[in-house]
Amino acid sequence: MARVPDRPSSPRTLETAELRRLRKKIDALDRRLVAMLNERAELAREAGRAKRNTGYRAIRDAEREREVLLRVTMANEGPLGQADLLALYRRLMVATRGLEARDRDRARSDPDRDGGADDAG
């Protein structure tokens, strides 16, 4: 009878107490990051409403985006590389411009509505 090789252990059974501790810290940090990203997005929406209320037509402000990216670059002490960090921030800006565009569309379709925080949940 042929011997069946032992099954390799699943990654979960190899998890050490140290790895569990680190993963719990990462999970907690992820929850904080999500909250902070949503807070940032809401502030960007408020800035969009302020721009709209003053007659500012453009959603994208390339100069402001350059300033943000420069500040992010200067604040980065690693280990995350600049290119990766900038890619994350560029994607974040795309997402917040999308929120602002949706808010403006809502405001155009229903002028009595201000595109408030309850719109995007």
XYZ file of C-alpha atoms in Angstrom, residues 8-102:
95
model
C 0.790 20.353 4.935
C -0.621 22.348 7.815
C -2.900 25.189 6.908
C -1.506 28.677 7.430
C -3.915 29.191 10.356
C -2.548 26.198 12.267
C 0.968 27.605 11.871
C -0.065 30.983 13.259
C 1.974 31.857 16.318
C 0.863 33.980 19.245
C 3.153 36.746 17.959
C 1.604 36.626 14.492
C -1.919 36.717 15.991
C -0.926 39.721 18.116
C 0.463 41.563 15.098
C -2.572 40.759 12.972
C -4.903 42.048 15.678
C -2.933 45.301 15.746
C -3.160 45.537 11.950
C -6.920 44.902 12.117
C -7.345 47.651 14.715
C -5.235 50.039 12.646
C -7.281 49.185 9.540
C -10.460 50.178 11.387
C -8.860 53.510 12.343
C -7.613 54.068 8.785
C -11.091 53.441 7.380
C -12.564 55.934 9.840
C -9.905 58.508 8.992
C -10.317 58.000 5.231
C -14.063 58.489 5.585
C -13.496 61.585 7.718
C -11.166 62.946 5.038
C -13.732 62.168 2.349
C -16.449 63.998 4.277
C -14.195 67.042 4.682
C -13.507 66.947 0.938
C -17.268 66.856 0.316
C -17.685 69.890 2.559
C -14.922 71.662 0.622
C -16.755 70.769 -2.576
C -19.969 72.262 -1.245
C -18.081 75.402 -0.216
C -16.586 75.667 -3.725
C -20.011 75.189 -5.311
C -21.590 77.794 -3.019
C -19.013 80.384 -4.071
C -19.509 79.655 -7.770
C -16.300 77.670 -8.238
C -17.061 75.512 -11.279
C -14.165 73.060 -11.437
C -14.150 69.950 -9.309
C -10.492 69.194 -9.879
C -7.957 71.676 -8.544
C -4.635 70.457 -9.946
C -2.629 72.991 -7.938
C -4.240 71.886 -4.672
C -3.609 68.241 -5.563
C 0.080 69.007 -6.227
C 0.307 70.713 -2.836
C -1.260 67.716 -1.080
C 1.062 65.283 -2.857
C 4.086 67.423 -1.984
C 3.098 67.529 1.696
C 2.499 63.774 1.712
C 5.901 63.202 0.118
C 7.602 65.418 2.692
C 5.809 63.678 5.569
C 6.716 60.175 4.415
C 9.489 58.645 6.502
C 8.976 55.119 5.137
C 9.038 52.226 4.953
C 6.303 52.777 2.353
C 7.942 53.966 -0.853
C 7.088 57.382 -2.271
C 5.664 55.952 -5.506
C 3.322 53.622 -3.618
C 2.202 56.328 -1.208
C 1.580 58.789 -4.019
C -0.409 56.155 -5.924
C -2.620 55.649 -2.861
C -3.182 59.390 -2.510
C -3.902 59.856 -6.199
C -6.540 57.137 -5.982
C -7.963 58.777 -2.858
C -8.267 62.064 -4.747
C -10.051 60.333 -7.639
C -12.540 58.863 -5.155
C -13.195 62.195 -3.424
C -13.607 63.985 -6.764
C -16.215 61.335 -7.552
C -18.062 62.141 -4.335
C -17.987 65.836 -5.169
C -19.275 65.170 -8.693
C -22.175 63.087 -7.337
